[in-house]
PDB file of C-alpha atoms in Angstrom:
ATOM      1  CA  MET A   1      -3.853  13.205 -71.314  1.00  0.00           C
ATOM      2  CA  ALA A   2      -6.900  12.012 -73.229  1.00  0.00           C
ATOM      3  CA  GLY A   3      -7.278   8.259 -73.667  1.00  0.00           C
ATOM      4  CA  ILE A   4      -5.110   7.441 -70.686  1.00  0.00           C
ATOM      5  CA  ARG A   5      -6.978   6.211 -67.642  1.00  0.00           C
ATOM      6  CA  SER A   6      -5.650   7.490 -64.401  1.00  0.00           C
ATOM      7  CA  ALA A   7      -4.513   4.827 -61.953  1.00  0.00           C
ATOM      8  CA  ALA A   8      -6.967   4.271 -59.151  1.00  0.00           C
ATOM      9  CA  LEU A   9      -5.441   5.357 -55.897  1.00  0.00           C
ATOM     10  CA  PRO A  10      -6.070   3.100 -52.907  1.00  0.00           C
ATOM     11  CA  SER A  11      -8.352   4.557 -50.292  1.00  0.00           C
ATOM     12  CA  PRO A  12      -6.523   5.796 -47.219  1.00  0.00           C
ATOM     13  CA  ARG A  13      -6.169   3.187 -44.495  1.00  0.00           C
ATOM     14  CA  ARG A  14      -7.975   3.949 -41.335  1.00  0.00           C
ATOM     15  CA  PRO A  15      -5.614   4.032 -38.405  1.00  0.00           C
ATOM     16  CA  VAL A  16      -6.158   1.204 -35.947  1.00  0.00           C
ATOM     17  CA  PRO A  17      -7.062   2.751 -32.609  1.00  0.00           C
ATOM     18  CA  PRO A  18      -4.773   1.580 -29.826  1.00  0.00           C
ATOM     19  CA  ALA A  19      -7.787   0.761 -27.651  1.00  0.00           C
ATOM     20  CA  ARG A  20      -6.507  -2.614 -26.561  1.00  0.00           C
ATOM     21  CA  GLU A  21      -3.096  -1.314 -25.551  1.00  0.00           C
ATOM     22  CA  GLY A  22      -4.598   1.726 -23.889  1.00  0.00           C
ATOM     23  CA  SER A  23      -7.152  -0.273 -21.934  1.00  0.00           C
ATOM     24  CA  GLU A  24      -4.474  -2.747 -20.886  1.00  0.00           C
ATOM     25  CA  GLY A  25      -2.343   0.101 -19.609  1.00  0.00           C
ATOM     26  CA  ARG A  26      -5.242   1.650 -17.734  1.00  0.00           C
ATOM     27  CA  GLN A  27      -6.128  -1.687 -16.182  1.00  0.00           C
ATOM     28  CA  THR A  28      -2.529  -2.181 -15.099  1.00  0.00           C
ATOM     29  CA  ASP A  29      -2.487   1.268 -13.496  1.00  0.00           C
ATOM     30  CA  ARG A  30      -5.793   0.628 -11.740  1.00  0.00           C
ATOM     31  CA  THR A  31      -4.509  -2.662 -10.391  1.00  0.00           C
ATOM     32  CA  ARG A  32      -1.293  -1.154  -9.053  1.00  0.00           C
ATOM     33  CA  LEU A  33      -3.087   1.817  -7.487  1.00  0.00           C
ATOM     34  CA  TRP A  34      -5.590  -0.454  -5.779  1.00  0.00           C
ATOM     35  CA  TYR A  35      -2.909  -2.578  -4.152  1.00  0.00           C
ATOM     36  CA  GLU A  36      -0.697   0.341  -3.195  1.00  0.00           C
ATOM     37  CA  ASN A  37      -3.345   2.836  -2.052  1.00  0.00           C
ATOM     38  CA  VAL A  38      -6.055   0.580  -0.662  1.00  0.00           C
ATOM     39  CA  LEU A  39      -4.015  -2.278   0.810  1.00  0.00           C
ATOM     40  CA  GLY A  40      -0.598  -0.700   1.134  1.00  0.00           C
ATOM     41  CA  TRP A  41       1.053  -3.585  -0.703  1.00  0.00           C
ATOM     42  CA  PRO A  42       4.198  -2.708  -2.690  1.00  0.00           C
ATOM     43  CA  THR A  43       4.081  -3.556  -6.393  1.00  0.00           C
ATOM     44  CA  VAL A  44       6.553  -3.893  -9.246  1.00  0.00           C
ATOM     45  CA  PRO A  45       5.727  -2.247 -12.614  1.00  0.00           C
ATOM     46  CA  GLY A  46       5.021  -4.451 -15.575  1.00  0.00           C
ATOM     47  CA  VAL A  47       2.239  -6.194 -17.463  1.00  0.00           C
ATOM     48  CA  PRO A  48       0.792  -7.734 -15.473  1.00  0.00           C
ATOM     49  CA  PRO A  49       1.933  -5.842 -12.391  1.00  0.00           C
ATOM     50  CA  ARG A  50       3.448  -7.975  -9.676  1.00  0.00           C
ATOM     51  CA  LEU A  51       3.269  -7.932  -5.909  1.00  0.00           C
ATOM     52  CA  LEU A  52       6.448  -7.818  -3.869  1.00  0.00           C
ATOM     53  CA  VAL A  53       6.410 -10.803  -1.534  1.00  0.00           C
ATOM     54  CA  GLY A  54       8.003 -10.802   1.909  1.00  0.00           C
ATOM     55  CA  VAL A  55       6.877  -7.321   2.978  1.00  0.00           C
ATOM     56  CA  ARG A  56       3.233  -7.750   3.950  1.00  0.00           C
ATOM     57  CA  PHE A  57       2.888 -11.475   3.306  1.00  0.00           C
ATOM     58  CA  ASP A  58       4.615 -14.644   2.107  1.00  0.00           C
ATOM     59  CA  VAL A  59       3.123 -17.222  -0.232  1.00  0.00           C
ATOM     60  CA  LEU A  60       2.714 -20.984  -0.224  1.00  0.00           C
ATOM     61  CA  ASP A  61       2.667 -22.104  -3.868  1.00  0.00           C
ATOM     62  CA  VAL A  62       0.931 -25.483  -4.259  1.00  0.00           C
ATOM     63  CA  PRO A  63      -0.780 -27.545  -6.982  1.00  0.00           C
ATOM     64  CA  ALA A  64      -4.312 -26.214  -7.385  1.00  0.00           C
ATOM     65  CA  GLU A  65      -5.896 -29.659  -7.071  1.00  0.00           C
ATOM     66  CA  ALA A  66      -4.241 -30.328  -3.730  1.00  0.00           C
ATOM     67  CA  GLY A  67      -4.874 -26.752  -2.593  1.00  0.00           C
ATOM     68  CA  ARG A  68      -8.607 -27.036  -3.212  1.00  0.00           C
ATOM     69  CA  ALA A  69      -8.716 -30.323  -1.324  1.00  0.00           C
ATOM     70  CA  ALA A  70      -6.829 -28.738   1.577  1.00  0.00           C
ATOM     71  CA  LEU A  71      -9.241 -25.803   1.756  1.00  0.00           C
ATOM     72  CA  GLU A  72     -12.167 -28.212   1.792  1.00  0.00           C
ATOM     73  CA  ARG A  73     -10.529 -30.175   4.607  1.00  0.00           C
ATOM     74  CA  LEU A  74      -9.914 -27.020   6.643  1.00  0.00           C
ATOM     75  CA  GLY A  75     -13.518 -25.899   6.223  1.00  0.00           C
ATOM     76  CA  GLY A  76     -14.428 -22.661   7.975  1.00  0.00           C
ATOM     77  CA  ALA A  77     -10.875 -22.217   9.238  1.00  0.00           C
ATOM     78  CA  ALA A  78      -9.765 -21.630   5.652  1.00  0.00           C
ATOM     79  CA  GLU A  79     -11.997 -18.603   5.157  1.00  0.00           C
ATOM     80  CA  GLY A  80      -9.844 -16.041   6.907  1.00  0.00           C
ATOM     81  CA  PHE A  81      -6.997 -15.396   4.455  1.00  0.00           C
ATOM     82  CA  PRO A  82      -6.596 -14.527   0.753  1.00  0.00           C
ATOM     83  CA  VAL A  83      -6.163 -17.275  -1.838  1.00  0.00           C
ATOM     84  CA  ALA A  84      -5.286 -16.842  -5.519  1.00  0.00           C
ATOM     85  CA  VAL A  85      -4.939 -19.263  -8.417  1.00  0.00           C
ATOM     86  CA  GLN A  86      -3.017 -19.081 -11.678  1.00  0.00           C
ATOM     87  CA  GLY A  87      -3.180 -21.931 -14.120  1.00  0.00           C
ATOM     88  CA  ASP A  88      -2.686 -25.153 -12.193  1.00  0.00           C
ATOM     89  CA  ARG A  89      -1.057 -23.442  -9.180  1.00  0.00           C
ATOM     90  CA  MET A  90      -2.674 -22.037  -6.063  1.00  0.00           C
ATOM     91  CA  ARG A  91      -1.154 -19.279  -3.919  1.00  0.00           C
ATOM     92  CA  LEU A  92      -2.013 -19.262  -0.220  1.00  0.00           C
ATOM     93  CA  LEU A  93      -1.059 -16.019   1.499  1.00  0.00           C
ATOM     94  CA  VAL A  94       0.575 -16.437   4.915  1.00  0.00           C
ATOM     95  CA  ALA A  95       2.264 -14.074   7.330  1.00  0.00           C
ATOM     96  CA  ALA A  96       5.593 -12.576   6.283  1.00  0.00           C
ATOM     97  CA  GLY A  97       8.419 -14.840   7.439  1.00  0.00           C
ATOM     98  CA  GLY A  98       6.409 -18.004   6.904  1.00  0.00           C
ATOM     99  CA  ALA A  99       8.509 -18.989   3.912  1.00  0.00           C
ATOM    100  CA  ASP A 100      11.597 -19.258   6.117  1.00  0.00           C
ATOM    101  CA  GLU A 101       9.716 -21.584   8.477  1.00  0.00           C
ATOM    102  CA  LEU A 102       8.591 -24.046   5.794  1.00  0.00           C
ATOM    103  CA  PRO A 103      11.676 -26.339   5.599  1.00  0.00           C
ATOM    104  CA  GLY A 104      11.796 -26.772   9.376  1.00  0.00           C
ATOM    105  CA  LEU A 105       8.045 -27.318   9.571  1.00  0.00           C
ATOM    106  CA  LEU A 106       8.136 -30.005   6.902  1.00  0.00           C
ATOM    107  CA  ASP A 107      10.928 -31.809   8.750  1.00  0.00           C
ATOM    108  CA  TRP A 108       9.136 -31.486  12.098  1.00  0.00           C
ATOM    109  CA  LEU A 109       5.906 -32.815  10.580  1.00  0.00           C
ATOM    110  CA  GLU A 110       7.907 -35.665   8.986  1.00  0.00           C
ATOM    111  CA  TRP A 111       7.183 -34.497   5.457  1.00  0.00           C
ATOM    112  CA  GLY A 112      10.767 -33.486   4.748  1.00  0.00           C
ATOM    113  CA  GLY A 113      12.748 -35.383   2.150  1.00  0.00           C
ATOM    114  CA  LEU A 114       9.668 -36.586   0.259  1.00  0.00           C
ATOM    115  CA  GLY A 115      10.035 -34.058  -2.543  1.00  0.00           C
ATOM    116  CA  LEU A 116       6.555 -32.616  -2.160  1.00  0.00           C
ATOM    117  CA  ASP A 117       5.469 -30.100  -4.774  1.00  0.00           C
ATOM    118  CA  LEU A 118       5.185 -27.362  -2.158  1.00  0.00           C
ATOM    119  CA  ARG A 119       7.108 -24.113  -2.567  1.00  0.00           C
ATOM    120  CA  ALA A 120       7.346 -21.050  -0.380  1.00  0.00           C
ATOM    121  CA  LEU A 121       7.867 -17.554  -1.767  1.00  0.00           C
ATOM    122  CA  GLY A 122       9.462 -15.157   0.659  1.00  0.00           C
ATOM    123  CA  GLU A 123      11.449 -11.943   0.761  1.00  0.00           C
ATOM    124  CA  GLY A 124      12.424 -10.599  -2.646  1.00  0.00           C
ATOM    125  CA  ARG A 125      10.139 -12.903  -4.626  1.00  0.00           C
ATOM    126  CA  LEU A 126       7.308 -11.721  -6.867  1.00  0.00           C
ATOM    127  CA  MET A 127       3.712 -12.782  -7.449  1.00  0.00           C
ATOM    128  CA  ASP A 128       1.500 -11.779 -10.376  1.00  0.00           C
ATOM    129  CA  ALA A 129      -1.112  -9.337  -9.067  1.00  0.00           C
ATOM    130  CA  PRO A 130      -4.650 -10.541  -9.806  1.00  0.00           C
ATOM    131  CA  ALA A 131      -6.932  -7.752 -10.985  1.00  0.00           C
ATOM    132  CA  PRO A 132      -9.129  -6.894  -7.984  1.00  0.00           C
ATOM    133  CA  TRP A 133     -12.287  -6.784 -10.101  1.00  0.00           C
ATOM    134  CA  THR A 134     -11.878 -10.375 -11.318  1.00  0.00           C
ATOM    135  CA  ALA A 135     -12.431 -11.756  -7.839  1.00  0.00           C
ATOM    136  CA  GLY A 136     -15.593 -13.673  -7.018  1.00  0.00           C
ATOM    137  CA  THR A 137     -18.141 -10.910  -6.458  1.00  0.00           C
ATOM    138  CA  ARG A 138     -20.064 -11.102  -3.249  1.00  0.00           C
ATOM    139  CA  THR A 139     -23.800 -11.184  -3.432  1.00  0.00           C
ATOM    140  CA  ALA A 140     -25.848  -8.481  -1.796  1.00  0.00           C
ATOM    141  CA  GLY A 141     -28.775  -9.338   0.415  1.00  0.00           C
ATOM    142  CA  PRO A 142     -29.775 -10.095   3.987  1.00  0.00           C
ATOM    143  CA  GLY A 143     -27.394 -11.982   6.165  1.00  0.00           C
ATOM    144  CA  PRO A 144     -23.642 -12.414   5.679  1.00  0.00           C
ATOM    145  CA  ASP A 145     -22.114 -11.875   2.280  1.00  0.00           C
ATOM    146  CA  VAL A 146     -21.483 -15.118   0.425  1.00  0.00           C
ATOM    147  CA  PRO A 147     -18.694 -15.468  -2.154  1.00  0.00           C
ATOM    148  CA  ARG A 148     -19.949 -16.348  -5.593  1.00  0.00           C
ATOM    149  CA  GLU A 149     -17.195 -18.915  -5.919  1.00  0.00           C
ATOM    150  CA  HIS A 150     -16.242 -21.351  -3.200  1.00  0.00           C
ATOM    151  CA  PRO A 151     -12.487 -21.936  -2.863  1.00  0.00           C
ATOM    152  CA  ALA A 152     -13.057 -25.579  -3.726  1.00  0.00           C
ATOM    153  CA  ALA A 153     -14.673 -24.730  -7.062  1.00  0.00           C
ATOM    154  CA  GLY A 154     -12.982 -25.362 -10.388  1.00  0.00           C
ATOM    155  CA  SER A 155     -10.217 -23.237 -11.810  1.00  0.00           C
ATOM    156  CA  ALA A 156     -11.176 -19.606 -11.489  1.00  0.00           C
ATOM    157  CA  GLY A 157     -11.063 -17.187 -14.361  1.00  0.00           C
ATOM    158  CA  HIS A 158     -11.784 -19.641 -17.145  1.00  0.00           C
ATOM    159  CA  GLY A 159     -14.498 -18.280 -19.383  1.00  0.00           C
ATOM    160  CA  ARG A 160     -14.516 -14.799 -17.859  1.00  0.00           C
ATOM    161  CA  ARG A 161     -14.365 -12.022 -20.387  1.00  0.00           C
ATOM    162  CA  ASP A 162     -12.649  -9.716 -17.891  1.00  0.00           C
ATOM    163  CA  CYS A 163      -9.830 -12.141 -17.126  1.00  0.00           C
ATOM    164  CA  PRO A 164      -7.170 -13.052 -19.719  1.00  0.00           C
ATOM    165  CA  GLN A 165      -6.463 -16.752 -20.004  1.00  0.00           C
ATOM    166  CA  GLY A 166      -3.617 -17.779 -17.734  1.00  0.00           C
ATOM    167  CA  ALA A 167      -3.863 -14.651 -15.589  1.00  0.00           C
ATOM    168  CA  ALA A 168      -3.812 -14.849 -11.817  1.00  0.00           C
ATOM    169  CA  VAL A 169      -7.222 -14.447 -10.185  1.00  0.00           C
ATOM    170  CA  TRP A 170      -8.460 -14.303  -6.621  1.00  0.00           C
ATOM    171  CA  LEU A 171     -10.499 -17.183  -5.289  1.00  0.00           C
ATOM    172  CA  ARG A 172     -10.810 -15.194  -2.094  1.00  0.00           C
ATOM    173  CA  PRO A 173      -9.625 -11.597  -2.480  1.00  0.00           C
ATOM    174  CA  PRO A 174      -7.889  -9.534   0.190  1.00  0.00           C
ATOM    175  CA  GLU A 175     -10.282  -7.195   1.953  1.00  0.00           C
ATOM    176  CA  PRO A 176     -10.060  -4.732   4.849  1.00  0.00           C
ATOM    177  CA  GLY A 177      -9.260  -6.858   7.852  1.00  0.00           C
ATOM    178  CA  ARG A 178      -7.986  -9.730   5.734  1.00  0.00           C
ATOM    179  CA  GLU A 179      -4.943  -8.077   4.242  1.00  0.00           C
ATOM    180  CA  ALA A 180      -3.587  -7.194   7.693  1.00  0.00           C
ATOM    181  CA  GLU A 181      -0.782  -9.335   9.059  1.00  0.00           C
ATOM    182  CA  ALA A 182      -2.928 -10.479  11.998  1.00  0.00           C
ATOM    183  CA  SER A 183      -5.348 -12.244   9.634  1.00  0.00           C
ATOM    184  CA  LEU A 184      -2.745 -14.408   7.866  1.00  0.00           C
ATOM    185  CA  PRO A 185      -1.700 -17.902   8.956  1.00  0.00           C
ATOM    186  CA  THR A 186       1.342 -17.721  11.198  1.00  0.00           C
ATOM    187  CA  LEU A 187       3.200 -19.755  13.802  1.00  0.00           C
ATOM    188  CA  SER A 188       1.089 -19.264  16.912  1.00  0.00           C
ATOM    189  CA  ALA A 189       0.117 -21.716  19.623  1.00  0.00           C
ATOM    190  CA  MET A 190      -2.806 -19.465  20.577  1.00  0.00           C
ATOM    191  CA  GLY A 191      -4.359 -19.375  17.098  1.00  0.00           C
ATOM    192  CA  THR A 192      -5.007 -16.342  14.973  1.00  0.00           C
ATOM    193  CA  ARG A 193      -7.387 -13.482  15.516  1.00  0.00           C
ATOM    194  CA  SER A 194     -10.276 -12.440  13.310  1.00  0.00           C
ATOM    195  CA  ALA A 195     -13.001  -9.835  13.652  1.00  0.00           C
ATOM    196  CA  ARG A 196     -15.000 -12.447  15.566  1.00  0.00           C
ATOM    197  CA  GLY A 197     -12.307 -12.988  18.166  1.00  0.00           C
ATOM    198  CA  VAL A 198      -9.294 -15.147  19.045  1.00  0.00           C
ATOM    199  CA  GLY A 199      -9.343 -18.637  17.542  1.00  0.00           C
ATOM    200  CA  ASP A 200     -11.848 -17.706  14.863  1.00  0.00           C
ATOM    201  CA  GLY A 201      -9.284 -16.659  12.295  1.00  0.00           C
ATOM    202  CA  PRO A 202      -7.381 -18.715   9.735  1.00  0.00           C
ATOM    203  CA  PRO A 203      -5.476 -21.868  10.766  1.00  0.00           C
ATOM    204  CA  ASP A 204      -2.019 -21.516  12.195  1.00  0.00           C
ATOM    205  CA  LEU A 205       0.852 -22.199   9.832  1.00  0.00           C
ATOM    206  CA  VAL A 206       1.545 -25.665  11.260  1.00  0.00           C
ATOM    207  CA  ARG A 207      -1.986 -26.872  10.584  1.00  0.00           C
ATOM    208  CA  LEU A 208      -2.078 -25.267   7.153  1.00  0.00           C
ATOM    209  CA  VAL A 209       1.248 -26.767   6.038  1.00  0.00           C
ATOM    210  CA  ASN A 210       0.354 -30.211   7.382  1.00  0.00           C
ATOM    211  CA  THR A 211      -3.045 -30.180   5.652  1.00  0.00           C
ATOM    212  CA  VAL A 212      -1.604 -28.996   2.342  1.00  0.00           C
ATOM    213  CA  ALA A 213       1.259 -31.510   2.483  1.00  0.00           C
ATOM    214  CA  THR A 214      -1.176 -34.333   3.217  1.00  0.00           C
ATOM    215  CA  GLN A 215      -3.315 -33.465   0.204  1.00  0.00           C
ATOM    216  CA  ILE A 216      -0.289 -33.099  -2.086  1.00  0.00           C
ATOM    217  CA  HIS A 217       0.874 -36.555  -1.005  1.00  0.00           C
ATOM    218  CA  ARG A 218      -2.593 -38.029  -1.536  1.00  0.00           C
ATOM    219  CA  VAL A 219      -2.828 -36.569  -5.034  1.00  0.00           C
ATOM    220  CA  ARG A 220       0.589 -37.988  -5.884  1.00  0.00           C
ATOM    221  CA  LEU A 221      -0.324 -41.447  -4.560  1.00  0.00           C
ATOM    222  CA  ARG A 222      -3.606 -41.410  -6.454  1.00  0.00           C
ATOM    223  CA  ARG A 223      -1.900 -40.456  -9.692  1.00  0.00           C
ATOM    224  CA  SER A 224       0.874 -43.012  -9.268  1.00  0.00           C
ATOM    225  CA  GLY A 225      -1.728 -45.685  -8.510  1.00  0.00           C
ATOM    226  CA  ALA A 226      -3.689 -44.769 -11.602  1.00  0.00           C
ATOM    227  CA  GLY A 227      -0.519 -44.899 -13.685  1.00  0.00           C
ATOM    228  CA  ALA A 228       0.371 -48.311 -12.295  1.00  0.00           C
ATOM    229  CA  ALA A 229      -3.109 -49.596 -13.114  1.00  0.00           C
ATOM    230  CA  VAL A 230      -2.865 -48.332 -16.689  1.00  0.00           C
ATOM    231  CA  HIS A 231       0.469 -50.075 -17.232  1.00  0.00           C
ATOM    232  CA  GLY A 232      -0.544 -53.229 -15.397  1.00  0.00           C
ATOM    233  CA  VAL A 233       1.992 -52.785 -12.623  1.00  0.00           C
ATOM    234  CA  GLY A 234       1.165 -54.987  -9.670  1.00  0.00           C
ATOM    235  CA  GLN A 235      -1.966 -56.346 -11.409  1.00  0.00           C
ATOM    236  CA  PRO A 236      -2.679 -60.082 -11.889  1.00  0.00           C
ATOM    237  CA  LEU A 237      -2.181 -61.438 -15.376  1.00  0.00           C
ATOM    238  CA  ALA A 238      -5.342 -61.383 -17.435  1.00  0.00           C
ATOM    239  CA  PHE A 239      -4.797 -65.005 -18.495  1.00  0.00           C
ATOM    240  CA  SER A 240      -4.101 -66.458 -15.059  1.00  0.00           C
TER     241      SER A 240
END
């Protein structure tokens, strides 16, 4: 009708492409396929996918600060088995069955009853699966491959565009020869075997647990000492 302005219709909204959800799903599938097909590790569906513990490996779950100190203390002996970190926790992969040995080991090493922040994940437990491509990439060149990140470095994954904040990441990823049971710390008086021979593999479980427990205790003592200093506990009076 003349003289009546037609109402302006809003322009059609452009559909938001589900790129983020689709890429997240594809990444999840890639992660699960890598663990299942390349390493033969069973996984549990989900976002993120999780690894079923107690089949191919068990896990020692420790504070990341103490874990880094323990790996530094172990030196070259700590280079033979996978290590992951998530937030302020570090996951040290050990041979399946190691979780059942932990309480007895702690008692035998006289660490039992101290309430150390050291947990073992065994049969039926789950661990978030770090994306394989977020691991420290190894540099190409002459001589042995060198990890881009040393296990004693700061928290892994922070600042990486390919790693969501809070996600689990590998400090030292599982690789052919490292994911096999023979390469994981275990109870063995003869030491573990690596590609270089007997005794050149990762530390046995006794040495690993004792080193980790020592560093956890040291961190706790250092923090309690710092707290006492802040509150003046055990300090001489300033006016004496």
